[in-house]
Short mmCIF file of C-alpha atoms in Angstrom, two decimals:
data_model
loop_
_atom_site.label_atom_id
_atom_site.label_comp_id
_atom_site.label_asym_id
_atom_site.label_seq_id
_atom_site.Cartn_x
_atom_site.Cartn_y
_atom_site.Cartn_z
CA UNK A 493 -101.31 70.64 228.51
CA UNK A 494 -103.04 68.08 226.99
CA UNK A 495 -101.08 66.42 224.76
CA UNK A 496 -100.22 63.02 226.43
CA UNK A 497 -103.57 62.51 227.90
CA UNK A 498 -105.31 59.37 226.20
CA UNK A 499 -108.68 59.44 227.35
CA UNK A 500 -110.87 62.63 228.35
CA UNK A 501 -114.20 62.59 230.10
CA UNK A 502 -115.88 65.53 231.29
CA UNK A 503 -119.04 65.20 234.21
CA UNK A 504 -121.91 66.69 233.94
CA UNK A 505 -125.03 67.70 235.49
CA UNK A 506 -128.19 69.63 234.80
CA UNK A 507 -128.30 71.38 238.61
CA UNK A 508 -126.34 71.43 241.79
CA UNK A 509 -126.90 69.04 244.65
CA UNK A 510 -127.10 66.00 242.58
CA UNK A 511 -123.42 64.43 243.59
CA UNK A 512 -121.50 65.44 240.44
CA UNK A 513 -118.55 65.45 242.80
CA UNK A 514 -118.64 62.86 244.39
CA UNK A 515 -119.61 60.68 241.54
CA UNK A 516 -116.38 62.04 239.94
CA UNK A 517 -113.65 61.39 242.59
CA UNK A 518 -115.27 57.66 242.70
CA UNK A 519 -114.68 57.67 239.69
CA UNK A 520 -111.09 58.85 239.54
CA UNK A 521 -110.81 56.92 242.27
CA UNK A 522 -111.92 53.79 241.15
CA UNK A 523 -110.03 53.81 237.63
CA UNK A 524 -106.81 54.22 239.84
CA UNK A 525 -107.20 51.01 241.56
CA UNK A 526 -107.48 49.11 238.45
CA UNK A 527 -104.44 50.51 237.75
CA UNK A 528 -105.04 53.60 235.53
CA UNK A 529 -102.99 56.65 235.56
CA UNK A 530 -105.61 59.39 236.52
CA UNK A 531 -106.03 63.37 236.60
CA UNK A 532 -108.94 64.85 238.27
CA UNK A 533 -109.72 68.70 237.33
CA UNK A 534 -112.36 70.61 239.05
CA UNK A 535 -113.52 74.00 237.62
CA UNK A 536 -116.92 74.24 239.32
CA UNK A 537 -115.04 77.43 240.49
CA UNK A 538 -118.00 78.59 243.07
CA UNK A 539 -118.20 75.18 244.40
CA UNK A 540 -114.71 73.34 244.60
CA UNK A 541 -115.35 70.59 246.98
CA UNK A 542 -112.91 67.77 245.31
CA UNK A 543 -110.11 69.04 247.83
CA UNK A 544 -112.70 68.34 250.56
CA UNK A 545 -113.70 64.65 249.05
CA UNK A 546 -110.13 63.97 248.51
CA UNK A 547 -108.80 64.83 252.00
CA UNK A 548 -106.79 66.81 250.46
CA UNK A 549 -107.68 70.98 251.99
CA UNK A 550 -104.74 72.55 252.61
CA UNK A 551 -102.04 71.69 250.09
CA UNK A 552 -100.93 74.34 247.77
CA UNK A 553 -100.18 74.49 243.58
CA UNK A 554 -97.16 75.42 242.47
CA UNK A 555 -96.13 77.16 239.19
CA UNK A 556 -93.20 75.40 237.20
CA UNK A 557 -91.88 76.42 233.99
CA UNK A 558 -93.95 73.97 231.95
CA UNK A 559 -96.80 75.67 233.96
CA UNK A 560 -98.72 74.89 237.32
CA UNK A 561 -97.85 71.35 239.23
CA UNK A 562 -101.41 69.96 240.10
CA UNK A 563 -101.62 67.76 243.57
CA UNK A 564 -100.70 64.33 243.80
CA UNK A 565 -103.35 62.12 245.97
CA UNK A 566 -100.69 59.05 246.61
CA UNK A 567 -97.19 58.70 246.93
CA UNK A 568 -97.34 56.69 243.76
CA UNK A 569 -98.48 60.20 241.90
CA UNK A 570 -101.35 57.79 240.49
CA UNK A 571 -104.16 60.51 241.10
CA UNK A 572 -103.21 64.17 240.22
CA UNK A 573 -105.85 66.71 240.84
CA UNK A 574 -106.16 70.31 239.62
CA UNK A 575 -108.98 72.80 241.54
CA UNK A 576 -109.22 76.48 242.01
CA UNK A 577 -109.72 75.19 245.81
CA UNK A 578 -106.17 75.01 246.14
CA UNK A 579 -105.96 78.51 245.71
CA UNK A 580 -108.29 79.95 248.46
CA UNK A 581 -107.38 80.36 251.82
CA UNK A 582 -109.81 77.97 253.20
CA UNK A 583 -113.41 76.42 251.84
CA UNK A 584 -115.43 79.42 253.08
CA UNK A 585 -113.90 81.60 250.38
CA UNK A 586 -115.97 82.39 248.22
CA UNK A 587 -115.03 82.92 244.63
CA UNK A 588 -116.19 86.63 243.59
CA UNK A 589 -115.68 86.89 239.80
CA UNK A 590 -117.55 88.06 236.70
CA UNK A 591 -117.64 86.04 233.56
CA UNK A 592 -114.39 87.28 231.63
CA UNK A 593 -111.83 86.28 234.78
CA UNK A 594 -113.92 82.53 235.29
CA UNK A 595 -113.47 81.78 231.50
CA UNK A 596 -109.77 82.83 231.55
CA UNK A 597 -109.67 80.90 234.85
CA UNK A 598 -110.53 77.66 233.01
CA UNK A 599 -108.82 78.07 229.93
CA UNK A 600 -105.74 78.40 232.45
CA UNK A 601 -106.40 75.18 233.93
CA UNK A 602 -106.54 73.27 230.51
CA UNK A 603 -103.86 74.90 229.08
CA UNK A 604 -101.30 75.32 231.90
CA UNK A 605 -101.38 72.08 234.03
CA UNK A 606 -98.40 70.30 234.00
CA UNK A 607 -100.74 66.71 233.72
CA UNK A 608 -97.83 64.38 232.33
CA UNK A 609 -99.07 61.13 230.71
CA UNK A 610 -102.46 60.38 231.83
CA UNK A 611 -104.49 57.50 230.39
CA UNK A 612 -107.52 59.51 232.17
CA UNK A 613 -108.53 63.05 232.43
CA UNK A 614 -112.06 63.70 234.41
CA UNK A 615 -112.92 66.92 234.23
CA UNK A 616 -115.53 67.78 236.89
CA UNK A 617 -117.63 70.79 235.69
CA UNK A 618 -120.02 73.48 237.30
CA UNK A 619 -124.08 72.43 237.39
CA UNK A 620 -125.63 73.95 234.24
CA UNK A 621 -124.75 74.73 230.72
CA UNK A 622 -122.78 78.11 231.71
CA UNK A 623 -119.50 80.39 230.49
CA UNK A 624 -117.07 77.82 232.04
CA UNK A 625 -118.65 74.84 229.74
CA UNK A 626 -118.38 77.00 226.59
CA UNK A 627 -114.66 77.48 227.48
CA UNK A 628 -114.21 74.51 227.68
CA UNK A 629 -115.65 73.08 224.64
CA UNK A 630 -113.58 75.88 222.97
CA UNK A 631 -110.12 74.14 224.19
CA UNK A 632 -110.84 70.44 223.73
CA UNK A 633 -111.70 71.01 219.65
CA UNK A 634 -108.37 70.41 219.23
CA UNK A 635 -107.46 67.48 221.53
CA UNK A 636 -109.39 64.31 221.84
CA UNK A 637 -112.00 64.37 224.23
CA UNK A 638 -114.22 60.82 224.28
CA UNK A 639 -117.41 62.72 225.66
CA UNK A 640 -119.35 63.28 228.46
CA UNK A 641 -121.35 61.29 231.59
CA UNK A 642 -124.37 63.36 233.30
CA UNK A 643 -125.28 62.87 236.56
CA UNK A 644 -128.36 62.85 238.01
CA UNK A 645 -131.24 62.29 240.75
CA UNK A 646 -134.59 60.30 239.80
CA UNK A 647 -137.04 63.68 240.79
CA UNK A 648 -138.45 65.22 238.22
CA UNK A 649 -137.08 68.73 238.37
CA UNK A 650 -133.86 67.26 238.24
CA UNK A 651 -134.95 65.14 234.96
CA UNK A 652 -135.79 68.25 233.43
CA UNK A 653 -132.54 70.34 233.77
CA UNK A 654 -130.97 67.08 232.64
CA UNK A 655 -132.74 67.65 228.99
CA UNK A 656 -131.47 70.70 228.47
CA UNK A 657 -127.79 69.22 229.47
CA UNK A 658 -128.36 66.59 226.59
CA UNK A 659 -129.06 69.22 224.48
CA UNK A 660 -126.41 71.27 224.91
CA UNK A 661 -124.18 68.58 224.37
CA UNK A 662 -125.68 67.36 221.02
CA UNK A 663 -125.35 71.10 220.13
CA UNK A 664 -121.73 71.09 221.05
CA UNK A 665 -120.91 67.89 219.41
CA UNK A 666 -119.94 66.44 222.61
CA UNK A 667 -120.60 62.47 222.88
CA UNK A 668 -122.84 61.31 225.58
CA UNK A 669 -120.83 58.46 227.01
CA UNK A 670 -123.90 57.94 229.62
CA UNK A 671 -125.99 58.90 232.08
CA UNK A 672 -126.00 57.95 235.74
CA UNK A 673 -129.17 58.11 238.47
CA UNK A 674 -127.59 59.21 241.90
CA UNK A 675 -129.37 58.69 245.11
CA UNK A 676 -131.46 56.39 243.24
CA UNK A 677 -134.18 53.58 244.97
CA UNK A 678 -134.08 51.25 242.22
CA UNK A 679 -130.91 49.20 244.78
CA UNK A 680 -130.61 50.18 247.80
CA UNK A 681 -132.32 53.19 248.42
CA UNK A 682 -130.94 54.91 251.59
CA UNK A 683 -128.44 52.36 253.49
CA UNK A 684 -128.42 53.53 256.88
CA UNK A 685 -124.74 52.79 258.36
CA UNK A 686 -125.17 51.36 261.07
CA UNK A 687 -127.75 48.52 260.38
CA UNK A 688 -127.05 48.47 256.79
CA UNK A 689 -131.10 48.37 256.60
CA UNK A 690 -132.46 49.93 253.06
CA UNK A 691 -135.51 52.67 252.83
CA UNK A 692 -136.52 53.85 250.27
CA UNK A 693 -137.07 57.72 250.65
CA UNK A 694 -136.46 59.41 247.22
CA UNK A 695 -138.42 57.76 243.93
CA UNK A 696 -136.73 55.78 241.25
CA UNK A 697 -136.32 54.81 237.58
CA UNK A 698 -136.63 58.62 236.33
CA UNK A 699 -132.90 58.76 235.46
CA UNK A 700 -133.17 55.20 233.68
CA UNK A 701 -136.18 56.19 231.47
CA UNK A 702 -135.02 59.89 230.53
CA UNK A 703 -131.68 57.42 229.10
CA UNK A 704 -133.96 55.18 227.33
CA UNK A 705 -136.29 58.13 225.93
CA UNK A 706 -133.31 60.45 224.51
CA UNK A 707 -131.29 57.20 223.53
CA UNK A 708 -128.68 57.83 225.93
CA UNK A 709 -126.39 55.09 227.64
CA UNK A 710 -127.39 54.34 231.15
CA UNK A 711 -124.86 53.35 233.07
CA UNK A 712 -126.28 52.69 236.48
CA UNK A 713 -128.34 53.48 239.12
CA UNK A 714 -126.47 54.76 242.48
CA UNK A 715 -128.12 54.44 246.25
CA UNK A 716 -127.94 56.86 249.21
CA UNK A 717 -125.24 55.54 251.00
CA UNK A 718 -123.98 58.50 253.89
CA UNK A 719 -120.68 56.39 254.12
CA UNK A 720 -119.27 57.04 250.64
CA UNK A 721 -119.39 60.47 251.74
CA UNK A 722 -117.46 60.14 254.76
CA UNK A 723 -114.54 58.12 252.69
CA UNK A 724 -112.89 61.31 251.86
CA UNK A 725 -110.20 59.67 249.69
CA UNK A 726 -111.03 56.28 249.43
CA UNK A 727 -112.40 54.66 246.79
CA UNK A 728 -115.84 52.73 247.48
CA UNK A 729 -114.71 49.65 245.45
CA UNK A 730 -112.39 48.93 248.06
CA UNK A 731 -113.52 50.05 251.21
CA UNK A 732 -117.03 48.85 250.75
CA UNK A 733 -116.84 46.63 248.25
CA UNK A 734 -119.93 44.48 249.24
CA UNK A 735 -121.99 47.70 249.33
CA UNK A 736 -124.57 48.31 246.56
CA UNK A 737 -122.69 51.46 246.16
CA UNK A 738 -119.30 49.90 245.45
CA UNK A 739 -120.39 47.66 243.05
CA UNK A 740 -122.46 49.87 241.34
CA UNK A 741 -119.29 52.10 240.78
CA UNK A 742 -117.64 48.98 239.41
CA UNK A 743 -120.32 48.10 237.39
CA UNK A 744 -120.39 51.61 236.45
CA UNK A 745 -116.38 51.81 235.32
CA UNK A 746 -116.70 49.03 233.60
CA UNK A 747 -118.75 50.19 231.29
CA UNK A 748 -117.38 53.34 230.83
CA UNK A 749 -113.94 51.87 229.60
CA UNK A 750 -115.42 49.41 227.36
CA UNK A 751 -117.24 52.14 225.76
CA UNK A 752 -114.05 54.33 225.54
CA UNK A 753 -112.03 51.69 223.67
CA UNK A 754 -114.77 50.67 221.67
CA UNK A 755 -115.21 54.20 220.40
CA UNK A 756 -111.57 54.28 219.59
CA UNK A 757 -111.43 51.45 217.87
#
């Protein structure tokens, strides 16, 4: 249920492995501590690793009569989160489905979650343009949904499935809020954590000039940084807020909001 949800922002990306996830609990994450109201729902349903990155494995959904009760992250209830990881006995489960039962799946998660008021709804999608994507473009024509952010890695191969995500989306009529470079070496390259010294092992600048080339927001360029991984419910704008990485996912927020409400204006 959808209804009292102001702003909805689904993440993207054109192949696995590129820190979709990730990118999206920071960013969840990150909106919370500026005091935003936030619901995180994952429906990469062969890959559910927000309960993982959210330190949050083990708690269970319940059904209500309004539908199911998603997970809060905080006492405060600040951060809910939705994922079909709650549902499997433990992260080696693998989901086993065809088509038909993913699609109704996902329409179940964007139909039946108790979400209250939210001012933000990320919706972290599986890599690709697949059956779950269609489904859910089907359910948000009738709700507001302010558009999409792709994530992605500076290689090439990577740059190409990212094309084919932009098109999709132009297809679909789904705004392109932005695009994001992960594991970039434009700013830091790969900070190793314990000398905080920067190498720079992957190459750089291919997410920033795909964004220029299809006209296409960028909205920042993210480095290699193994300790955002290991945060596991923390957001990076607090914990390491003098990292390239936190401010890069300020930076990166920033933007995103003042594109939201200029859009809506």
């Amino acid at each position: 249920m959808l209804d009292n949800v102001k702003h909805i922002i689904l993440v993207l990306s054109g192949k696995g492995g590129v820190g979709k996830s990730t990118v999206s609990t920071q960013l969840a994450l990150t909106l919370v501590k500026r005091g935003s109201k936030v619901g995180l729902l994952d429906i990469d349903l062969c890959g559910p690793s927000v309960p993982y990155l959210l330190n949050l494995e083990g708690n269970d959904v319940h059904q209500s009569d309004g539908g199911w009760v998603p997970v809060y992250a905080d006492q405060n209830q600040q951060l809910a989160v939705m994922s079909i990881g709650f549902l499997l006995n433990n992260r080696n489960s693998a989901v086993v489905w065809r088509g038909p039962k993913k699609t109704a799946m996902v329409k179940q998660f964007l139909t039946d979650v108790c979400w209250g008021e939210l001012d933000y709804l990320i919706i972290d999608t599986p890599p690709g343009t697949s059956d779950e994507h269609i489904t859910v473009m089907e359910n948000l024509k009738t709700v507001k949904c302010d558009g999409a952010i792709i994530v992605t890695t500076p290689q090439l191969m990577s740059i190409e499935d990212v094309r084919k995500e932009i098109t999709f989306c132009r297809k679909t009529g789904v705004h392109l809020i932005g695009l994001i470079e992960n594991m970039s070496g434009i700013i830091a390259r790969f900070v190793c954590p314990h000398c905080t010294e920067c190498t720079n092992i992957f190459s750089k600048g291919g997410g920033e000039s795909l964004a220029e080339l299809a006209k296409v927001p960028f909205l920042g360029a993210l480095p290699i940084d193994p300790r955002v991984g290991e945060l596991l419910g923390k957001a990076a704008v607090t914990e390491l807020p003098e990292s390239p990485a936190g401010k890069v996912f300020n930076d990166i927020v920033n933007k995103i909001v003042v594109m939201i409400d200029l859009k809506a204006k």
